[in-house]
Amino acid sequence: MMPFPSTIRLVVAQTKYQLLTFWRIPVAMFFTVGLPLVMLVLFNALFGDSTIDTPDGSWSSRQFYTAGLAAFTAVSATYTNLANMVPLRRDEGVLKRWRGTPLPTWTYLCGFILSAVIIAFVGVTLLLTLGVVAYDLDIDLAKMPAAFVTFGIGVGAFAALGMALASLVKSASSAAAAANATILPLAFVSNVFIQLDDPPRWIEIVGDIFPLKPFVEAFQDCFTPFVEAPAFNWASLAFVAVWGAAGLGVALWKFTWEPSGSAPRRSRSRRAETV
Amino acid sequence: MLAIEVRDLRKHYGDLYAVDGVTFDVRQGEVYALLGENGAGKSTIVEILEGHRSATSGQAQVLGIDPAAAKRDFRDRIGIVLQSSGIEREFTVREVIELYGGCYRERRSAEELVALVGLQDKLNARIGSLSGGQQRRVDLALGIVGKPEVLFLDEPTTGFDPAARRKSWDLIEQMGTDGTSVLLTTHYLDEAERLADRVGVLAKGQLIAEGTPEDLISQVSGTTVSFMVPDTTELSEAPGVFGPLLGTEVRISGRLIEASVEHPAEAVNRLTSWALDAEVELESLSVRRASLEDVYLSLTATDNEEAE
Ligand SMILES: Nc1ncnc2c1ncn2[C@@H]1O[C@H](COP(=O)(O)OP(=O)(O)OP(=O)(O)O)[C@@H](O)[C@H]1O
Ligand SMILES: [Mg+2]
């Protein structure tokens, strides 16, 4: 009797398959990778050469919003993407179909998560490259190790949180809504799009409770001139990691493969409907 | 050897006894068909045996393994066609076959499978562009891609055109001859009659009859007489008029009246004499060998009457 295909081969095949899926859903591509690029172009047109004044001198605000948008891209590719796609596959009955095959179930989820991380990496790289090439973004090589580590912890945590949301929400359409309803308002209070000076106290608190702001700030630290190399923001990273661990716990506890009774079996809803 | 062994299986959803003490076996290489009305419990039984659901009580073994505790090895040896489940719409037929096939120890090639299910022209078409019946054929292809020893088919030919249905019958028959054991559910009684070595009839979670199609047909009675109720007779009076003439209970659907009779010559003689005397025509009069459908209808009819 022939042996099973090796685990590595299965994981690679699954990751390739998820990447190809993503590639073939233009809406998902646009919202995850394209939109941040468009926003970078817009931000540069709107705030181009504005500066941020601090007691230590003034710095181009581009260093903030480019890093903020990059962090947000990483979150879209993992959290939003998984919270959209996994429930969609569950509603369609695709998850149930896979569970009936000899593919180890964790391999399937692994493909989902790895592909999300790769998309995040490509999205962030594209965004930073556009920043450097078109808009004089300063990159300090001494801080890049910190940027990598921050990226790694961030995508891990937000992938886990995306899976947690996918596990908690029953149907694909409500999952898409929930993903956007959680991440978009949070982005405004988390220094993604705008650097808030002196925000109301409650906004600051909301930003500090959730993991988006710590992640964005840790990533921005790797690009702002305030922070000296190597720019590891361990406190924020630990906070993000704890959220990620909690997300993983919820996902492991609540994940289901069966479509929920009320959900349409061959749902065609895509994230576009709710964005 | 028994491919599937089910003993006093029960599945309760709250107060609803979806499966209520079912016992049956499927032998190796046998095609076993489960029949029953909507909600009778067919899919529930099949999904318990596939390992998708857990039973409330009772035993189920597939290939000597308890599906609830089964691992990868088990899923490598079975094939599943669910009653409804999607396929990745973004992929082509070839891609999904290779993708799913890629996780089995032994697999059939995409070319072989499309030929088996009649989708040669669609090998490179996206799943999302296929018609409902064509997608269903991909379901069937994915069910057998891993060369299963036991194949579960939950209403596999729903949505097939007549030619596709016949083609899939040949396929399922061939699987049986090659030693694959098949558990099939269907609402098409001609399909069960043609394919099944044995048939089990489910009603409200219980097996109310079991046997080869021939056995079941001969159990009821040999011949079915049917005709349209003449205009001169009120529909409500028809059972009272024609029951005694045919010497048995009659079934009515629309204006069509049907009865299974023991002695067709006598019954038809009485019926036609009556018609000649009354000077009415018996439209669409037919006398034919009873089919599985007649058995099924009489079984489920008595069952429903008892319930009322
Ligand atoms: N997850 C569930 N929760 C509650 N009730 C369920 C669930 N799944 C099935 N049922 C009920 O169990 C009964 C049997 O359902 P099942 O799907 O097995 O029927 P079936 O014989 O396959 O019918 P059909 O011919 O329509 O496919 C039905 O009354 C159904 O409503
Ligand atoms: Mg069913």
mmCIF file of N, CA and C in Angstrom, chain B residues 22-91:
data_model
loop_
_atom_site.group_PDB
_atom_site.id
_atom_site.type_symbol
_atom_site.label_atom_id
_atom_site.label_comp_id
_atom_site.label_asym_id
_atom_site.label_seq_id
_atom_site.Cartn_x
_atom_site.Cartn_y
_atom_site.Cartn_z
ATOM 1 N N VAL B 22 -32.286 1.664 14.471
ATOM 2 C CA VAL B 22 -32.150 1.068 13.137
ATOM 3 C C VAL B 22 -31.034 0.025 13.139
ATOM 4 N N THR B 23 -31.327 -1.124 12.545
ATOM 5 C CA THR B 23 -30.341 -2.197 12.432
ATOM 6 C C THR B 23 -30.294 -2.696 11.000
ATOM 7 N N PHE B 24 -29.119 -2.682 10.406
ATOM 8 C CA PHE B 24 -28.952 -3.306 9.089
ATOM 9 C C PHE B 24 -27.471 -3.521 8.795
ATOM 10 N N ASP B 25 -27.189 -4.331 7.769
ATOM 11 C CA ASP B 25 -25.812 -4.592 7.353
ATOM 12 C C ASP B 25 -25.666 -4.295 5.872
ATOM 13 N N VAL B 26 -24.466 -3.945 5.488
ATOM 14 C CA VAL B 26 -24.144 -3.904 4.065
ATOM 15 C C VAL B 26 -22.940 -4.808 3.862
ATOM 16 N N ARG B 27 -23.096 -5.799 2.985
ATOM 17 C CA ARG B 27 -22.000 -6.734 2.749
ATOM 18 C C ARG B 27 -20.994 -6.139 1.785
ATOM 19 N N GLN B 28 -19.822 -6.733 1.781
ATOM 20 C CA GLN B 28 -18.797 -6.229 0.873
ATOM 21 C C GLN B 28 -19.244 -6.390 -0.574
ATOM 22 N N GLY B 29 -19.095 -5.345 -1.364
ATOM 23 C CA GLY B 29 -19.468 -5.396 -2.769
ATOM 24 C C GLY B 29 -20.950 -5.229 -3.023
ATOM 25 N N GLU B 30 -21.709 -4.998 -1.951
ATOM 26 C CA GLU B 30 -23.151 -4.868 -2.102
ATOM 27 C C GLU B 30 -23.543 -3.400 -2.311
ATOM 28 N N VAL B 31 -24.592 -3.192 -3.087
ATOM 29 C CA VAL B 31 -25.174 -1.857 -3.178
ATOM 30 C C VAL B 31 -26.467 -1.880 -2.371
ATOM 31 N N TYR B 32 -26.496 -1.076 -1.310
ATOM 32 C CA TYR B 32 -27.650 -1.067 -0.411
ATOM 33 C C TYR B 32 -28.306 0.299 -0.524
ATOM 34 N N ALA B 33 -29.607 0.316 -0.796
ATOM 35 C CA ALA B 33 -30.301 1.592 -0.951
ATOM 36 C C ALA B 33 -31.224 1.852 0.227
ATOM 37 N N LEU B 34 -31.106 3.045 0.798
ATOM 38 C CA LEU B 34 -32.036 3.477 1.840
ATOM 39 C C LEU B 34 -33.093 4.359 1.191
ATOM 40 N N LEU B 35 -34.348 3.973 1.349
ATOM 41 C CA LEU B 35 -35.440 4.776 0.820
ATOM 42 C C LEU B 35 -36.214 5.373 1.981
ATOM 43 N N GLY B 36 -36.967 6.404 1.706
ATOM 44 C CA GLY B 36 -37.795 6.991 2.755
ATOM 45 C C GLY B 36 -38.145 8.415 2.410
ATOM 46 N N GLU B 37 -39.237 8.881 2.992
ATOM 47 C CA GLU B 37 -39.703 10.231 2.679
ATOM 48 C C GLU B 37 -38.729 11.277 3.195
ATOM 49 N N ASN B 38 -38.946 12.528 2.818
ATOM 50 C CA ASN B 38 -38.144 13.631 3.345
ATOM 51 C C ASN B 38 -38.213 13.611 4.861
ATOM 52 N N GLY B 39 -37.057 13.687 5.483
ATOM 53 C CA GLY B 39 -37.029 13.721 6.938
ATOM 54 C C GLY B 39 -37.114 12.361 7.601
ATOM 55 N N ALA B 40 -37.051 11.283 6.798
ATOM 56 C CA ALA B 40 -37.160 9.944 7.376
ATOM 57 C C ALA B 40 -35.925 9.569 8.194
ATOM 58 N N GLY B 41 -34.809 10.230 7.934
ATOM 59 C CA GLY B 41 -33.596 9.930 8.690
ATOM 60 C C GLY B 41 -32.459 9.349 7.859
ATOM 61 N N LYS B 42 -32.607 9.343 6.545
ATOM 62 C CA LYS B 42 -31.579 8.751 5.677
ATOM 63 C C LYS B 42 -30.231 9.446 5.816
ATOM 64 N N SER B 43 -30.250 10.765 5.632
ATOM 65 C CA SER B 43 -28.979 11.502 5.691
ATOM 66 C C SER B 43 -28.351 11.396 7.064
ATOM 67 N N THR B 44 -29.184 11.393 8.089
ATOM 68 C CA THR B 44 -28.644 11.293 9.443
ATOM 69 C C THR B 44 -27.863 9.992 9.602
ATOM 70 N N ILE B 45 -28.447 8.888 9.146
ATOM 71 C CA ILE B 45 -27.749 7.598 9.246
ATOM 72 C C ILE B 45 -26.459 7.638 8.446
ATOM 73 N N VAL B 46 -26.555 8.110 7.216
ATOM 74 C CA VAL B 46 -25.374 8.123 6.346
ATOM 75 C C VAL B 46 -24.270 8.985 6.968
ATOM 76 N N GLU B 47 -24.650 10.139 7.509
ATOM 77 C CA GLU B 47 -23.610 11.021 8.058
ATOM 78 C C GLU B 47 -23.007 10.480 9.353
ATOM 79 N N ILE B 48 -23.764 9.712 10.096
ATOM 80 C CA ILE B 48 -23.174 9.052 11.269
ATOM 81 C C ILE B 48 -22.120 8.049 10.792
ATOM 82 N N LEU B 49 -22.448 7.325 9.719
ATOM 83 C CA LEU B 49 -21.517 6.314 9.228
ATOM 84 C C LEU B 49 -20.271 6.941 8.583
ATOM 85 N N GLU B 50 -20.427 8.153 8.083
ATOM 86 C CA GLU B 50 -19.281 8.852 7.490
ATOM 87 C C GLU B 50 -18.379 9.474 8.556
ATOM 88 N N GLY B 51 -18.897 9.555 9.781
ATOM 89 C CA GLY B 51 -18.133 10.189 10.848
ATOM 90 C C GLY B 51 -18.411 11.675 10.982
ATOM 91 N N HIS B 52 -19.416 12.177 10.252
ATOM 92 C CA HIS B 52 -19.739 13.600 10.338
ATOM 93 C C HIS B 52 -20.607 13.922 11.545
ATOM 94 N N ARG B 53 -21.382 12.945 12.014
ATOM 95 C CA ARG B 53 -22.224 13.192 13.183
ATOM 96 C C ARG B 53 -22.039 12.060 14.169
ATOM 97 N N SER B 54 -22.371 12.332 15.417
ATOM 98 C CA SER B 54 -22.262 11.259 16.407
ATOM 99 C C SER B 54 -23.667 10.739 16.700
ATOM 100 N N ALA B 55 -23.731 9.454 17.011
ATOM 101 C CA ALA B 55 -25.020 8.845 17.325
ATOM 102 C C ALA B 55 -25.357 9.097 18.784
ATOM 103 N N THR B 56 -26.633 9.074 19.109
ATOM 104 C CA THR B 56 -27.034 9.184 20.507
ATOM 105 C C THR B 56 -26.754 7.861 21.222
ATOM 106 N N SER B 57 -27.109 6.749 20.565
ATOM 107 C CA SER B 57 -26.759 5.442 21.121
ATOM 108 C C SER B 57 -26.780 4.409 20.014
ATOM 109 N N GLY B 58 -26.346 3.200 20.346
ATOM 110 C CA GLY B 58 -26.292 2.137 19.353
ATOM 111 C C GLY B 58 -24.904 2.020 18.754
ATOM 112 N N GLN B 59 -24.713 0.978 17.931
ATOM 113 C CA GLN B 59 -23.402 0.772 17.336
ATOM 114 C C GLN B 59 -23.433 0.985 15.832
ATOM 115 N N ALA B 60 -22.323 1.545 15.341
ATOM 116 C CA ALA B 60 -22.138 1.646 13.908
ATOM 117 C C ALA B 60 -20.693 1.302 13.618
ATOM 118 N N GLN B 61 -20.487 0.399 12.658
ATOM 119 C CA GLN B 61 -19.124 0.075 12.260
ATOM 120 C C GLN B 61 -19.037 0.110 10.748
ATOM 121 N N VAL B 62 -17.989 0.735 10.264
ATOM 122 C CA VAL B 62 -17.720 0.756 8.829
ATOM 123 C C VAL B 62 -16.322 0.192 8.650
ATOM 124 N N LEU B 63 -16.192 -0.876 7.869
ATOM 125 C CA LEU B 63 -14.918 -1.565 7.698
ATOM 126 C C LEU B 63 -14.341 -1.978 9.055
ATOM 127 N N GLY B 64 -15.240 -2.313 9.977
ATOM 128 C CA GLY B 64 -14.799 -2.747 11.303
ATOM 129 C C GLY B 64 -14.349 -1.614 12.204
ATOM 130 N N ILE B 65 -14.555 -0.378 11.775
ATOM 131 C CA ILE B 65 -14.085 0.774 12.541
ATOM 132 C C ILE B 65 -15.292 1.601 12.986
ATOM 133 N N ASP B 66 -15.221 2.147 14.193
ATOM 134 C CA ASP B 66 -16.271 3.056 14.648
ATOM 135 C C ASP B 66 -16.027 4.437 14.024
ATOM 136 N N PRO B 67 -16.915 4.890 13.142
ATOM 137 C CA PRO B 67 -16.639 6.139 12.419
ATOM 138 C C PRO B 67 -16.458 7.345 13.340
ATOM 139 N N ALA B 68 -17.102 7.323 14.517
ATOM 140 C CA ALA B 68 -17.000 8.470 15.411
ATOM 141 C C ALA B 68 -15.569 8.645 15.911
ATOM 142 N N ALA B 69 -14.829 7.536 15.982
ATOM 143 C CA ALA B 69 -13.465 7.609 16.503
ATOM 144 C C ALA B 69 -12.442 7.498 15.379
ATOM 145 N N ALA B 70 -12.912 7.534 14.137
ATOM 146 C CA ALA B 70 -12.038 7.192 13.023
ATOM 147 C C ALA B 70 -11.027 8.280 12.700
ATOM 148 N N LYS B 71 -9.930 7.828 12.126
ATOM 149 C CA LYS B 71 -8.841 8.735 11.795
ATOM 150 C C LYS B 71 -8.649 8.775 10.282
ATOM 151 N N ARG B 72 -7.526 9.299 9.928
ATOM 152 C CA ARG B 72 -7.157 9.498 8.532
ATOM 153 C C ARG B 72 -7.253 8.231 7.688
ATOM 154 N N ASP B 73 -6.763 7.127 8.259
ATOM 155 C CA ASP B 73 -6.775 5.836 7.570
ATOM 156 C C ASP B 73 -8.165 5.471 7.092
ATOM 157 N N PHE B 74 -9.109 5.697 7.974
ATOM 158 C CA PHE B 74 -10.502 5.386 7.683
ATOM 159 C C PHE B 74 -10.998 6.246 6.529
ATOM 160 N N ARG B 75 -10.725 7.539 6.612
ATOM 161 C CA ARG B 75 -11.241 8.442 5.576
ATOM 162 C C ARG B 75 -10.566 8.197 4.229
ATOM 163 N N ASP B 76 -9.393 7.570 4.282
ATOM 164 C CA ASP B 76 -8.729 7.194 3.029
ATOM 165 C C ASP B 76 -9.462 6.047 2.341
ATOM 166 N N ARG B 77 -10.196 5.253 3.130
ATOM 167 C CA ARG B 77 -10.823 4.047 2.575
ATOM 168 C C ARG B 77 -12.300 4.246 2.234
ATOM 169 N N ILE B 78 -12.836 5.400 2.579
ATOM 170 C CA ILE B 78 -14.236 5.654 2.228
ATOM 171 C C ILE B 78 -14.330 6.813 1.242
ATOM 172 N N GLY B 79 -15.454 6.876 0.563
ATOM 173 C CA GLY B 79 -15.727 8.004 -0.332
ATOM 174 C C GLY B 79 -17.083 8.566 0.027
ATOM 175 N N ILE B 80 -17.202 9.884 -0.022
ATOM 176 C CA ILE B 80 -18.426 10.533 0.444
ATOM 177 C C ILE B 80 -18.996 11.453 -0.634
ATOM 178 N N VAL B 81 -20.267 11.265 -0.929
ATOM 179 C CA VAL B 81 -20.981 12.276 -1.712
ATOM 180 C C VAL B 81 -22.123 12.750 -0.827
ATOM 181 N N LEU B 82 -21.978 13.953 -0.288
ATOM 182 C CA LEU B 82 -22.984 14.489 0.619
ATOM 183 C C LEU B 82 -24.218 14.919 -0.152
ATOM 184 N N GLN B 83 -25.338 15.021 0.566
ATOM 185 C CA GLN B 83 -26.570 15.444 -0.101
ATOM 186 C C GLN B 83 -26.414 16.843 -0.702
ATOM 187 N N SER B 84 -25.761 17.730 0.030
ATOM 188 C CA SER B 84 -25.458 19.028 -0.566
ATOM 189 C C SER B 84 -24.190 19.577 0.057
ATOM 190 N N SER B 85 -23.256 19.941 -0.799
ATOM 191 C CA SER B 85 -22.075 20.623 -0.285
ATOM 192 C C SER B 85 -21.368 21.267 -1.453
ATOM 193 N N GLY B 86 -20.834 22.445 -1.205
ATOM 194 C CA GLY B 86 -20.243 23.220 -2.284
ATOM 195 C C GLY B 86 -18.850 22.741 -2.658
ATOM 196 N N ILE B 87 -18.418 23.222 -3.803
ATOM 197 C CA ILE B 87 -17.050 22.980 -4.246
ATOM 198 C C ILE B 87 -16.464 24.361 -4.523
ATOM 199 N N GLU B 88 -15.179 24.499 -4.381
ATOM 200 C CA GLU B 88 -14.544 25.785 -4.638
ATOM 201 C C GLU B 88 -14.871 26.261 -6.041
ATOM 202 N N ARG B 89 -15.654 27.333 -6.125
ATOM 203 C CA ARG B 89 -16.134 27.807 -7.418
ATOM 204 C C ARG B 89 -15.032 28.389 -8.281
ATOM 205 N N GLU B 90 -13.950 28.811 -7.630
ATOM 206 C CA GLU B 90 -12.890 29.521 -8.343
ATOM 207 C C GLU B 90 -11.974 28.558 -9.099
ATOM 208 N N PHE B 91 -12.165 27.239 -8.902
ATOM 209 C CA PHE B 91 -11.241 26.280 -9.482
ATOM 210 C C PHE B 91 -11.849 25.544 -10.667
#
